[in-house]
Short mmCIF file of C-alpha atoms (C1' of nucleotides) in Angstrom, two decimals:
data_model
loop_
_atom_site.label_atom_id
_atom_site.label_comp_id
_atom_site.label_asym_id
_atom_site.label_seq_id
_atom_site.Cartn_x
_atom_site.Cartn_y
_atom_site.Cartn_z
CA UNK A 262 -5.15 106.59 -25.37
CA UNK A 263 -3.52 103.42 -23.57
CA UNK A 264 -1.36 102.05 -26.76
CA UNK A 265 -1.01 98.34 -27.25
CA UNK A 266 2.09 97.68 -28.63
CA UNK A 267 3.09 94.39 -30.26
CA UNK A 268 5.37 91.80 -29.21
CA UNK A 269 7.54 92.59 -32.32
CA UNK A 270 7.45 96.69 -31.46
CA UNK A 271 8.85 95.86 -28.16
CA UNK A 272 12.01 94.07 -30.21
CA UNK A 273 12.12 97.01 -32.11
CA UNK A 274 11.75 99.26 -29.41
CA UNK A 275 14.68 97.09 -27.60
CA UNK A 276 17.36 97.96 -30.51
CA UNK A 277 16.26 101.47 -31.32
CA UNK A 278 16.77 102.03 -27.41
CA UNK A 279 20.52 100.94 -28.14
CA UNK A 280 21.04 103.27 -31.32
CA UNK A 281 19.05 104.69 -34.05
CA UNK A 282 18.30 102.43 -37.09
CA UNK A 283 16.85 102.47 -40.75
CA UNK A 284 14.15 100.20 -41.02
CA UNK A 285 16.59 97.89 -43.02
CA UNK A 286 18.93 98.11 -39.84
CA UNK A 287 16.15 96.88 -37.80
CA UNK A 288 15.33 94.17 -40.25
CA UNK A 289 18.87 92.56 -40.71
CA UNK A 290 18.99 92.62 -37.17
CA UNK A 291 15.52 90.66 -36.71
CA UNK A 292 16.80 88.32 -40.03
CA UNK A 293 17.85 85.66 -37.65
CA UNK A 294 18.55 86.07 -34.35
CA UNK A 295 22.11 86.26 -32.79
CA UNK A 296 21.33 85.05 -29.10
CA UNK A 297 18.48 87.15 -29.81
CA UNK A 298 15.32 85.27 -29.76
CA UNK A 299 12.87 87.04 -31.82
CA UNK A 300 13.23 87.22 -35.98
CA UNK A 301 10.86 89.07 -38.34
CA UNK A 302 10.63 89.96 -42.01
CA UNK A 303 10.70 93.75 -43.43
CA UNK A 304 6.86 93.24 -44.73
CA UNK A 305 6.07 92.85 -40.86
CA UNK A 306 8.86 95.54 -39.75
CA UNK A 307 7.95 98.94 -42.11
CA UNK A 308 4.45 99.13 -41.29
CA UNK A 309 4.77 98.51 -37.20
CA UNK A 310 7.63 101.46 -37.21
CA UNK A 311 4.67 103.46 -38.95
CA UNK A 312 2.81 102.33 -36.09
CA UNK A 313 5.27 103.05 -33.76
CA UNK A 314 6.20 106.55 -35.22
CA UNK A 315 1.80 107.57 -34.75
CA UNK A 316 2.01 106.22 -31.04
CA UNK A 317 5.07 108.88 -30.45
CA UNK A 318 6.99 105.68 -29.43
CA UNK A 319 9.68 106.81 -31.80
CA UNK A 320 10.33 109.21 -34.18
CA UNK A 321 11.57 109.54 -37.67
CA UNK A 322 14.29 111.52 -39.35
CA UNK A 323 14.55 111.81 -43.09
CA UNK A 324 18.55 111.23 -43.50
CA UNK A 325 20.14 113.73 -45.44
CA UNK A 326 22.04 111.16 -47.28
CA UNK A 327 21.79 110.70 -51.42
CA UNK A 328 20.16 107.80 -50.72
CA UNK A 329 16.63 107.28 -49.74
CA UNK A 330 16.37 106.26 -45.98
CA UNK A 331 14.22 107.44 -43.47
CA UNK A 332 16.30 106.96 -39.84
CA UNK A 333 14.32 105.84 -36.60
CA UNK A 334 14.99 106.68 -32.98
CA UNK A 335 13.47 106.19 -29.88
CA UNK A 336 11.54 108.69 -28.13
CA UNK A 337 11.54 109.01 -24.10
CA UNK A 338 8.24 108.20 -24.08
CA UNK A 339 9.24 104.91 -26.18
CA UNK A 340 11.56 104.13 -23.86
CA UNK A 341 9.64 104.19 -20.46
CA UNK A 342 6.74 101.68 -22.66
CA UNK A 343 9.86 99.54 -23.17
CA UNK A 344 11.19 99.65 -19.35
CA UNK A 345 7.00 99.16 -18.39
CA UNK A 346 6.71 96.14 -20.84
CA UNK A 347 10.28 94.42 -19.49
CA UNK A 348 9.35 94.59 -16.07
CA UNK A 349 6.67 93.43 -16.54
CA UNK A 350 5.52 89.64 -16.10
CA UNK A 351 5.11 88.22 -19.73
CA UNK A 352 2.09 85.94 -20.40
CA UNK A 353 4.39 82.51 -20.35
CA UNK A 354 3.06 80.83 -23.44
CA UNK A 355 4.78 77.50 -24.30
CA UNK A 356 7.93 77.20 -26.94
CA UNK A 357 6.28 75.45 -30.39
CA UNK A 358 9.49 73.14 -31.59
CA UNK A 359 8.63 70.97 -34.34
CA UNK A 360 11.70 68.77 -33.36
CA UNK A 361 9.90 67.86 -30.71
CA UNK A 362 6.84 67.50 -31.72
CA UNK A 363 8.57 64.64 -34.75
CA UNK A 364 10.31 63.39 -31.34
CA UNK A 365 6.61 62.77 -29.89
CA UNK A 366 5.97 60.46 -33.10
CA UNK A 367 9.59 59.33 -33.69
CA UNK A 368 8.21 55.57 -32.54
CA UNK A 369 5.75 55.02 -36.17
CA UNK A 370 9.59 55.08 -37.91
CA UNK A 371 12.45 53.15 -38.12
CA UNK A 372 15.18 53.88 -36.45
CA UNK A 373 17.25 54.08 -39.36
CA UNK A 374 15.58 57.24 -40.85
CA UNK A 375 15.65 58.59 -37.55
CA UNK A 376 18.85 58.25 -37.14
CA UNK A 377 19.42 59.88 -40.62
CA UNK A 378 17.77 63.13 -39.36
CA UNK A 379 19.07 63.35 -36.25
CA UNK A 380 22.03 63.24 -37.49
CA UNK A 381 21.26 66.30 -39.54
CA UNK A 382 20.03 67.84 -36.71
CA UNK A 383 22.92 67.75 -34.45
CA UNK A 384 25.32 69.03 -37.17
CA UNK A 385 23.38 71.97 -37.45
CA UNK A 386 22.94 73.08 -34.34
CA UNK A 387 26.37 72.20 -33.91
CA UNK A 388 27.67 74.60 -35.93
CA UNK A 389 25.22 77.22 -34.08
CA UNK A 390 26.49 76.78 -30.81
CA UNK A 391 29.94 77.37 -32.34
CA UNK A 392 28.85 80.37 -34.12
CA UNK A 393 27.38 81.55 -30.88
CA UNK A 394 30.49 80.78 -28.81
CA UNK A 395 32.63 82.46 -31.39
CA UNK A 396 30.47 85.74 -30.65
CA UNK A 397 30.60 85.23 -27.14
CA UNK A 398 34.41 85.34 -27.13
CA UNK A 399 34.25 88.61 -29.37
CA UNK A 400 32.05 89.88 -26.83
CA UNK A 401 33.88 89.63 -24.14
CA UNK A 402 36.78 90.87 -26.03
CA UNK A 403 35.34 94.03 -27.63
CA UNK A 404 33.31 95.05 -24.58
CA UNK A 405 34.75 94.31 -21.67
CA UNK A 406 34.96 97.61 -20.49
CA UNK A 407 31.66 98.46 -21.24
CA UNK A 408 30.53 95.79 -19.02
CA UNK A 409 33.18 96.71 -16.03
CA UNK A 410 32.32 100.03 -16.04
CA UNK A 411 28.23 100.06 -16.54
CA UNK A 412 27.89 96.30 -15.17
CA UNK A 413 24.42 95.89 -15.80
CA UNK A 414 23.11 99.01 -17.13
CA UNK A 415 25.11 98.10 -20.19
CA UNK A 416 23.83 97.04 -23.93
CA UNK A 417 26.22 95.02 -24.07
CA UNK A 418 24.78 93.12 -20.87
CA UNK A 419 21.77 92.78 -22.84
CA UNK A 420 23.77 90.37 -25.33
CA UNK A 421 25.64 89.15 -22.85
CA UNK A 422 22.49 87.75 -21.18
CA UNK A 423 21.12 86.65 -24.05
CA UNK A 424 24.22 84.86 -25.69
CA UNK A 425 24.33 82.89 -22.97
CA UNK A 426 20.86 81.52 -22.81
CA UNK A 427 21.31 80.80 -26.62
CA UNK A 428 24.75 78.67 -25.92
CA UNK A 429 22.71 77.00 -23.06
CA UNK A 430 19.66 75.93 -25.06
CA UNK A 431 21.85 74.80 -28.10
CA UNK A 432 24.20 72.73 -25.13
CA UNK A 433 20.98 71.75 -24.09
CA UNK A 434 19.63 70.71 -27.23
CA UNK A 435 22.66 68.58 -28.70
CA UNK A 436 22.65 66.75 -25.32
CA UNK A 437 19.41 65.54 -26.31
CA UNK A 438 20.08 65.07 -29.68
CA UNK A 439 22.60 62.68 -28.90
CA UNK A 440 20.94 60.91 -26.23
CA UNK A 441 18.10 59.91 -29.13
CA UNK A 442 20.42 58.62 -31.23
CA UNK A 443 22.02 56.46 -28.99
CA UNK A 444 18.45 55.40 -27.70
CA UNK A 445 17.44 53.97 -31.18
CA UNK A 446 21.46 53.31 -32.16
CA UNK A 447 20.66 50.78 -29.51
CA UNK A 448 17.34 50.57 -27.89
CA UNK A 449 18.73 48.06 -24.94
CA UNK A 450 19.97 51.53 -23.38
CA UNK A 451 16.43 52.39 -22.68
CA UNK A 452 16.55 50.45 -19.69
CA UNK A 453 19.90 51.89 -18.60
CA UNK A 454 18.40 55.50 -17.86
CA UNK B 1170 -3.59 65.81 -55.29
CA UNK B 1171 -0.41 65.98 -53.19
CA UNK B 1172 -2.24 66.79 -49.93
CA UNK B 1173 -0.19 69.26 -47.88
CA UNK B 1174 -0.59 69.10 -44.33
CA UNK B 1175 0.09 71.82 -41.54
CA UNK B 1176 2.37 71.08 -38.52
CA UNK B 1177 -1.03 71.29 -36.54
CA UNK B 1178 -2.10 68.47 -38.97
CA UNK B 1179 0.88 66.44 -38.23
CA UNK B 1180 -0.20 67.11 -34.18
CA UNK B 1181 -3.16 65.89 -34.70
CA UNK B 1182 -2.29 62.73 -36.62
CA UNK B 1183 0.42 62.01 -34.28
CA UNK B 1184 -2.27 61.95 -31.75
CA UNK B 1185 -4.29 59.84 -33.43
CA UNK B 1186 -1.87 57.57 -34.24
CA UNK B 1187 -1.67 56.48 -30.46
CA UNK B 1188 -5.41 55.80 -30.09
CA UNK B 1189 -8.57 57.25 -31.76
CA UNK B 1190 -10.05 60.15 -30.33
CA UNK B 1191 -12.75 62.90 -30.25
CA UNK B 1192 -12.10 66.52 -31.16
CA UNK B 1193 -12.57 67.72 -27.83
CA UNK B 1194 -9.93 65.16 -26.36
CA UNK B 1195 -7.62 66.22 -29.28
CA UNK B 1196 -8.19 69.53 -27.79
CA UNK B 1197 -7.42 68.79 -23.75
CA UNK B 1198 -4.27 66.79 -24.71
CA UNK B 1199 -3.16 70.04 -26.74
CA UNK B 1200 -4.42 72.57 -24.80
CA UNK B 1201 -0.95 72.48 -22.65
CA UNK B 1202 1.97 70.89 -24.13
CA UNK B 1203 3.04 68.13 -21.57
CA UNK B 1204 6.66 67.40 -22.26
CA UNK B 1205 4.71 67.90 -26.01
CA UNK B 1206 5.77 71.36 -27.88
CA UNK B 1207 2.66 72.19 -29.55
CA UNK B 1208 -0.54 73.84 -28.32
CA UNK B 1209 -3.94 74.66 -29.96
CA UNK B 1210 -7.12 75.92 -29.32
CA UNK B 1211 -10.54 73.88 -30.26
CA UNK B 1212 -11.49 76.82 -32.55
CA UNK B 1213 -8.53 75.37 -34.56
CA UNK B 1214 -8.45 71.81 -33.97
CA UNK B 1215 -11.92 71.32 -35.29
CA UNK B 1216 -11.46 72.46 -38.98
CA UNK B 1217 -8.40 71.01 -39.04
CA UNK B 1218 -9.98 67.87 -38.54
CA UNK B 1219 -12.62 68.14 -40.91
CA UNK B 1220 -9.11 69.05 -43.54
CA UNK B 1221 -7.86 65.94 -42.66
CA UNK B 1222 -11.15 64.43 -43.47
CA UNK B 1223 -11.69 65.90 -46.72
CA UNK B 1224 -7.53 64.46 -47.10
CA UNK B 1225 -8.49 60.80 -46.07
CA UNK B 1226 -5.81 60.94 -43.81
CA UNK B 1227 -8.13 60.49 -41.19
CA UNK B 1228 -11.66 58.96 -40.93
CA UNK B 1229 -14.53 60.05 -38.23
CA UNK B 1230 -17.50 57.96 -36.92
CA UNK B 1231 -20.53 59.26 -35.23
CA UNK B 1232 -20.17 57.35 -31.83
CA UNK B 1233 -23.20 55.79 -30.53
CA UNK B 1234 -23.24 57.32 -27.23
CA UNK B 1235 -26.23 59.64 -25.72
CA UNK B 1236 -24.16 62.51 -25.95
CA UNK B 1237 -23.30 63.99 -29.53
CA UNK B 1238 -19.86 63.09 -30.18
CA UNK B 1239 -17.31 62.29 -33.18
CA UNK B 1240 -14.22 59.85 -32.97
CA UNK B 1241 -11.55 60.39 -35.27
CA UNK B 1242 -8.96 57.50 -36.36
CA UNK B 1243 -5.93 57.38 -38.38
CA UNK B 1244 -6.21 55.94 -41.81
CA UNK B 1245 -3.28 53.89 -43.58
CA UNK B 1246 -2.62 57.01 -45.77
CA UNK B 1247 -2.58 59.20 -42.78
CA UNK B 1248 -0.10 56.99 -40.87
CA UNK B 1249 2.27 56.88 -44.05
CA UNK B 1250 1.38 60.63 -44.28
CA UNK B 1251 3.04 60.90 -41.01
CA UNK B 1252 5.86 58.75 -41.06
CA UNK B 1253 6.91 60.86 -44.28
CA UNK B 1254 6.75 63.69 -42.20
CA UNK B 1255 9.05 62.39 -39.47
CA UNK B 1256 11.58 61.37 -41.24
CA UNK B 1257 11.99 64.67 -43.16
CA UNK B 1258 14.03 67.31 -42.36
CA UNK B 1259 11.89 70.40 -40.54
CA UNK B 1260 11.85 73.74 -42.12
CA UNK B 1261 14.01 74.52 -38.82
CA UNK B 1262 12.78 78.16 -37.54
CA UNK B 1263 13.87 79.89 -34.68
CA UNK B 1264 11.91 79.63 -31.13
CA UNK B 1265 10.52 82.33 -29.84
CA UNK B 1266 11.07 83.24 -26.75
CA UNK B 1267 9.78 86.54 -25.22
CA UNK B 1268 11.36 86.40 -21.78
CA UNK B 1269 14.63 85.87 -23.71
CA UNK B 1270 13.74 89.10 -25.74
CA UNK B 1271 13.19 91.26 -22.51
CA UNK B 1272 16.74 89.97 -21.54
CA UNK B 1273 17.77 91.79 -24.71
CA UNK B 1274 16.41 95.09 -23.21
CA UNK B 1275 16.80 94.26 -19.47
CA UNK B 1276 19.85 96.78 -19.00
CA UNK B 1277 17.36 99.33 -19.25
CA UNK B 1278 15.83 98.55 -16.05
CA UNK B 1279 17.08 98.97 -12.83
CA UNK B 1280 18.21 95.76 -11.08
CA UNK B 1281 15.20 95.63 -8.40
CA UNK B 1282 12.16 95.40 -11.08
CA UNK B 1283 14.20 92.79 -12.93
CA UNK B 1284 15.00 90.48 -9.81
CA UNK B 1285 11.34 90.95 -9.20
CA UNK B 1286 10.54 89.78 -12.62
CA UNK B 1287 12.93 87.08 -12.90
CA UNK B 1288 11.88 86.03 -9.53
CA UNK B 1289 8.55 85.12 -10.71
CA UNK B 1290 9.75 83.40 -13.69
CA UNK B 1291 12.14 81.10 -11.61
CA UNK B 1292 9.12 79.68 -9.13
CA UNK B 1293 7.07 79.11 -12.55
CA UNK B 1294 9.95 77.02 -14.18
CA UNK B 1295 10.59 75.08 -10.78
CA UNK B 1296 6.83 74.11 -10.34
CA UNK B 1297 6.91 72.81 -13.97
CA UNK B 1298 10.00 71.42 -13.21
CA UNK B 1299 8.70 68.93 -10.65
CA UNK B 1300 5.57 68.43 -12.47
CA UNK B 1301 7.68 67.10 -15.77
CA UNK B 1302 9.74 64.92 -13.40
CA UNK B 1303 6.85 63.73 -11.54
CA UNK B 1304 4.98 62.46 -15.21
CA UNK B 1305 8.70 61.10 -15.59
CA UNK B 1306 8.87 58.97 -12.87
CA UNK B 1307 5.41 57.84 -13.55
CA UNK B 1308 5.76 57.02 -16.86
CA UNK B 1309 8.84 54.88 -15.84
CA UNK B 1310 6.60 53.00 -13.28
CA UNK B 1311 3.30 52.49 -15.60
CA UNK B 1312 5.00 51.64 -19.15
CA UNK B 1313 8.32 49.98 -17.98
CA UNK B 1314 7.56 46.70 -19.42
CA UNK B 1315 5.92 48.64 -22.94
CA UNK B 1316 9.34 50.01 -23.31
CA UNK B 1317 11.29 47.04 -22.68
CA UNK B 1318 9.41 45.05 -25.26
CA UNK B 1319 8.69 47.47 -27.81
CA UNK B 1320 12.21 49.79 -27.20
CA UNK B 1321 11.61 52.84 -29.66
CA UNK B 1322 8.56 51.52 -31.70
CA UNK B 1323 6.09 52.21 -28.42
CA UNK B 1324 4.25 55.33 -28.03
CA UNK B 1325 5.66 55.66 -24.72
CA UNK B 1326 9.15 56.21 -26.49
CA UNK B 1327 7.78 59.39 -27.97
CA UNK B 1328 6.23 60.48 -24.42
CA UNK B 1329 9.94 59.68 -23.05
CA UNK B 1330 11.88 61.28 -25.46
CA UNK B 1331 9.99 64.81 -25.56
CA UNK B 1332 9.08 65.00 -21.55
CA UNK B 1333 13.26 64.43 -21.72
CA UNK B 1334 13.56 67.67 -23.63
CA UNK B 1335 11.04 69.20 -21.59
CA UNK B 1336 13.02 68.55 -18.66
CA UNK B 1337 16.12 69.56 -20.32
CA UNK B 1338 14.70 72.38 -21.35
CA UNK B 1339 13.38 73.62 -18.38
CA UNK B 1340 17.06 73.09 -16.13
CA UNK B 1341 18.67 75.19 -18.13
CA UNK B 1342 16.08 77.56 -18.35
CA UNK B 1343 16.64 78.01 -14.41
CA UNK B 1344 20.52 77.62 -14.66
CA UNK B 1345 20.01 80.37 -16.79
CA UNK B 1346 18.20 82.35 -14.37
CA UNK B 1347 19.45 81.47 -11.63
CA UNK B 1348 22.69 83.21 -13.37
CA UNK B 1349 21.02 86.23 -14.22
CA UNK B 1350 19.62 87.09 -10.88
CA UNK B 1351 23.39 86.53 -9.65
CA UNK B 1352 24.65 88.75 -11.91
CA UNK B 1353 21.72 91.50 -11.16
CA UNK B 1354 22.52 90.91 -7.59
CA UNK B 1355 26.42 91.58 -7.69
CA UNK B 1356 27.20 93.37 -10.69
CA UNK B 1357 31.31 92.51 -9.68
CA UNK B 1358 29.95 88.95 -10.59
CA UNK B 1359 30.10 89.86 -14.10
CA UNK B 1360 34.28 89.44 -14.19
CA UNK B 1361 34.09 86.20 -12.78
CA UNK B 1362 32.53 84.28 -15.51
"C1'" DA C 82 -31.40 74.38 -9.29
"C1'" DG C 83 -26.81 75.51 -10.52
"C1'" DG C 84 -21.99 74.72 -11.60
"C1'" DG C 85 -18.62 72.31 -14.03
"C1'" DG C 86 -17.14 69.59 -17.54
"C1'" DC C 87 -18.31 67.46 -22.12
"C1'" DA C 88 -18.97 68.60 -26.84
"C1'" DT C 89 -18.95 71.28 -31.18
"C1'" DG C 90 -18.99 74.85 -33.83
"C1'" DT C 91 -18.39 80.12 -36.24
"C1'" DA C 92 -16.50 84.92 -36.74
"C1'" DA C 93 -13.34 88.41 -36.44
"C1'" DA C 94 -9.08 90.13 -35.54
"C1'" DG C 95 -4.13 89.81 -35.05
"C1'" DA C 96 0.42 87.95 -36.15
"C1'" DG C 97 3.54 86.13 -39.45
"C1'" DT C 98 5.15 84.43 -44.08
"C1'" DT C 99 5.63 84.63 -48.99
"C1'" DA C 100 5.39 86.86 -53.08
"C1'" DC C 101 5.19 90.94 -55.86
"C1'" DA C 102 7.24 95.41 -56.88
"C1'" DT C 103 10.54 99.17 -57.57
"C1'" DG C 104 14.76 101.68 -57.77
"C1'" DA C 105 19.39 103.45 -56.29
"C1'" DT C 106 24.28 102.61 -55.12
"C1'" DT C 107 28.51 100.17 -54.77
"C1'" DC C 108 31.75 96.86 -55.97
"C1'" DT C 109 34.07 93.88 -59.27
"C1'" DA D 1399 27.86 95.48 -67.50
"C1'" DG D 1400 26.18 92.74 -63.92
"C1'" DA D 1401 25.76 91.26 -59.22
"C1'" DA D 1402 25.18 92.28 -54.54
"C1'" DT D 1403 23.47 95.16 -51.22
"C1'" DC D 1404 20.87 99.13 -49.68
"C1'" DA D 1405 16.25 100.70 -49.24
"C1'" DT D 1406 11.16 100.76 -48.94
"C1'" DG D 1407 6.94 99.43 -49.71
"C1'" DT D 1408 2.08 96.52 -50.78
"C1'" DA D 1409 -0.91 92.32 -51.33
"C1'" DA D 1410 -2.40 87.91 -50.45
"C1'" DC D 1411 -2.43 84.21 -47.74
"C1'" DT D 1412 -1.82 81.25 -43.65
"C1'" DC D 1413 -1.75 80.50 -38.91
"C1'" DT D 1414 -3.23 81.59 -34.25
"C1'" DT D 1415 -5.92 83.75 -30.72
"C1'" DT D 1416 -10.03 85.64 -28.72
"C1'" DA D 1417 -14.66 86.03 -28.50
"C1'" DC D 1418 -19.25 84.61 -29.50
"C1'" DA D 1419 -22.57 80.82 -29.45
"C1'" DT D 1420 -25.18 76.66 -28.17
"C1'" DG D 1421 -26.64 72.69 -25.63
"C1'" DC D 1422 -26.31 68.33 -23.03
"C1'" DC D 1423 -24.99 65.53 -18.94
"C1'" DC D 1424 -23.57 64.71 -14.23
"C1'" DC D 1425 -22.91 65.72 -9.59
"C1'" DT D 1426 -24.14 68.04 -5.34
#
DNA sequence: AGGGGCATGTAAAGAGTTACATGATTCT
DNA sequence: AGAATCATGTAACTCTTTACATGCCCCT
C-alpha cells in the first residue's frame, strides 16, 4: 500500500505539479538542469511515469492531437506525496564532484597541466554562471508579479530559489578555481593564506 | 589492453598514492568524504581493488600480521595511470543535489514545514562547518613545514585544496539558506533583493 | 563473557547511462 | 529531399546501495 517513490518521481512530480507535460516535456526539462539540480534521460523518465501513473500519483491523458503523445498531470493524491516528501528531512548524502576529487590528487602533476585544466574549468563554468544570471534577470522580469502577488506560494519562487543557489555554487566554484591556479601559478602564496 | 578505470578506481589510486593501505582503511577514509567528494561502501571498494589488481595498477601483499589482512600499493603504471587522469578534462556532469530539488517544489508547502525543514538543514551545515575548519586549522599546524618545502607537489596540497572547497562549499550552502528562511519568514523580503 | 572495532567477502536490488529502435511532423 | 525536432519505447550494462555472512582481536 505505502508507495516508495523515487528520487527522480519526486522531480517529476515537482514539474507536473507546475503544469501538465508529455513525457518529452518532462525529459527536456530534466536534459540539464537550469538552477535545477537534478537531470535524467528519457530511458529512465517513460517507465517511472508508468510507475507513477499505477501508484495514482498522476494520471494520463491521450492528447487528441495528430500526433502521438500521451499528456501527464498530477493527481491530488500526487501532490500531497510531493508536499509529504519536501517537508520532509532528506537523507543528506554527500555531493560526488570529480573536480574535486582530481583536486585531492592535483599534487602527483605538474603544475603546468594543472594549470591547463583549470583553466578549462573556469571558462566553463564561467559561461554557466552567466547563462544562469542571464535567466535570473528574465526571471525577475517576466514574473515579477507572480512573485508580488503569491510571494512564496509561487512556481516561480521555486526557480527563484533555486537560481540562486545555482549562481551561488558556480560564484562559489570559480572562486576556487582561481584560487588553485594562483596556488600552483605560484606556490610561494601557499604561505600567504 | 587499454585498461579503463572507474572514477572509484581513480579514488582508490589516489589514496594509495599517499601511502599503502588495506581495503578496510581504503574503506574508513571513504566512508565520509572529509573535505574529499567521493564516498563508497566496502562492498564496492573490495572488487574494485581486486580490478585494479588484475590492471597492475596496483599490487597487494599478504601482511604478516596475526590478523588476516591485505596491503595494497601503487605501482609505477598505476601512478602514471593517475596522473593521466588528472590532467584530463572530466566528463563534467551535473551535482546532484536533492535539497536543491525540494527547493524546486518548496512553494507547494506552506512556509512553517519548510522553516522547519530548512531549519534542520542549517544546524547540519554549521556543525560540518566547524568540523571542516577545525581539520583546516589543524592541517595548517601539523603539515606547515610539508607545504612550505614541497608547495603543490605534497599530499597535503591536495588535502588543502579540496577541504578549501569543502569549506566553500558549505558557506554558501548556509548563505543560501540562511536567505531562504528570510524570504519564507517575510514574504515582502522577496522585493528587496 | 560481551561489545566494538578490525577485516573481508558475496548477493540482490535499485539507480543511472548508453545504445538500439521506430516513426511522424515541421521547417528549409 | 533532408535535417531537425517531436515522440515513445526497450535492452544491456555499469554503478551504487543494502543486506547477508563470517570470524578474529582487544578491551572492560
Amino acid at each position: 500500500m505505502a508507495v516508495t517513490v523515487t528520487t527522480l518521481g519526486y522531480a517529476i512530480l515537482g514539474l507536473l505539479a507546475r503544469e501538465p507535460l508529455s513525457g518529452y516535456d518532462v525529459a527536456r526539462r530534466l536534459r540539464r538542469p537550469i538552477g535545477y539540480y537534478w537531470t535524467a534521460r528519457h530511458s529512465q523518465i517513460y517507465p517511472e511515469l508508468r510507475r507513477l501513473t499505477a501508484d495514482r500519483l498522476v494520471r494520463s491523458s491521450e492528447a487528441e492531437g495528430v500526433r502521438r503523445r500521451r499528456e501527464y498531470s498530477i493527481t491530488r493524491a500526487g501532490r500531497a506525496e510531493l508536499q509529504a516528501w519536501v517537508g520532509r528531512a532528506p537523507s543528506e548524502h554527500q555531493p560526488r564532484d570529480e573536480v574535486c576529487l582530481k583536486a585531492y590528487s592535483l599534487w602527483v602533476v605538474e603544475a603546468e597541466s594543472a594549470i591547463t585544466l583549470l583553466g578549462q574549468l573556469k571558462q566553463a563554468h564561467q559561461a554557466r554562471l552567466v547563462e544562469y544570471e542571464a535567466m535570473l534577470s528574465s526571471l525577475k522580469h517576466n514574473r515579477q508579479t507572480e512573485l508580488l502577488r503569491e510571494g512564496t506560494r509561487s512556481p516561480a519562487f521555486g526557480n527563484y530559489a533555486t537560481l540562486r543557489r545555482g549562481i551561488g555554487y558556480e560564484r562559489e566554484y570559480l572562486g576556487w578555481l582561481r584560487w588553485l591556479i594562483r596556488q600552483l601559478k605560484d606556490p610561494r602564496a601557499l604561505t600567504r593564506n
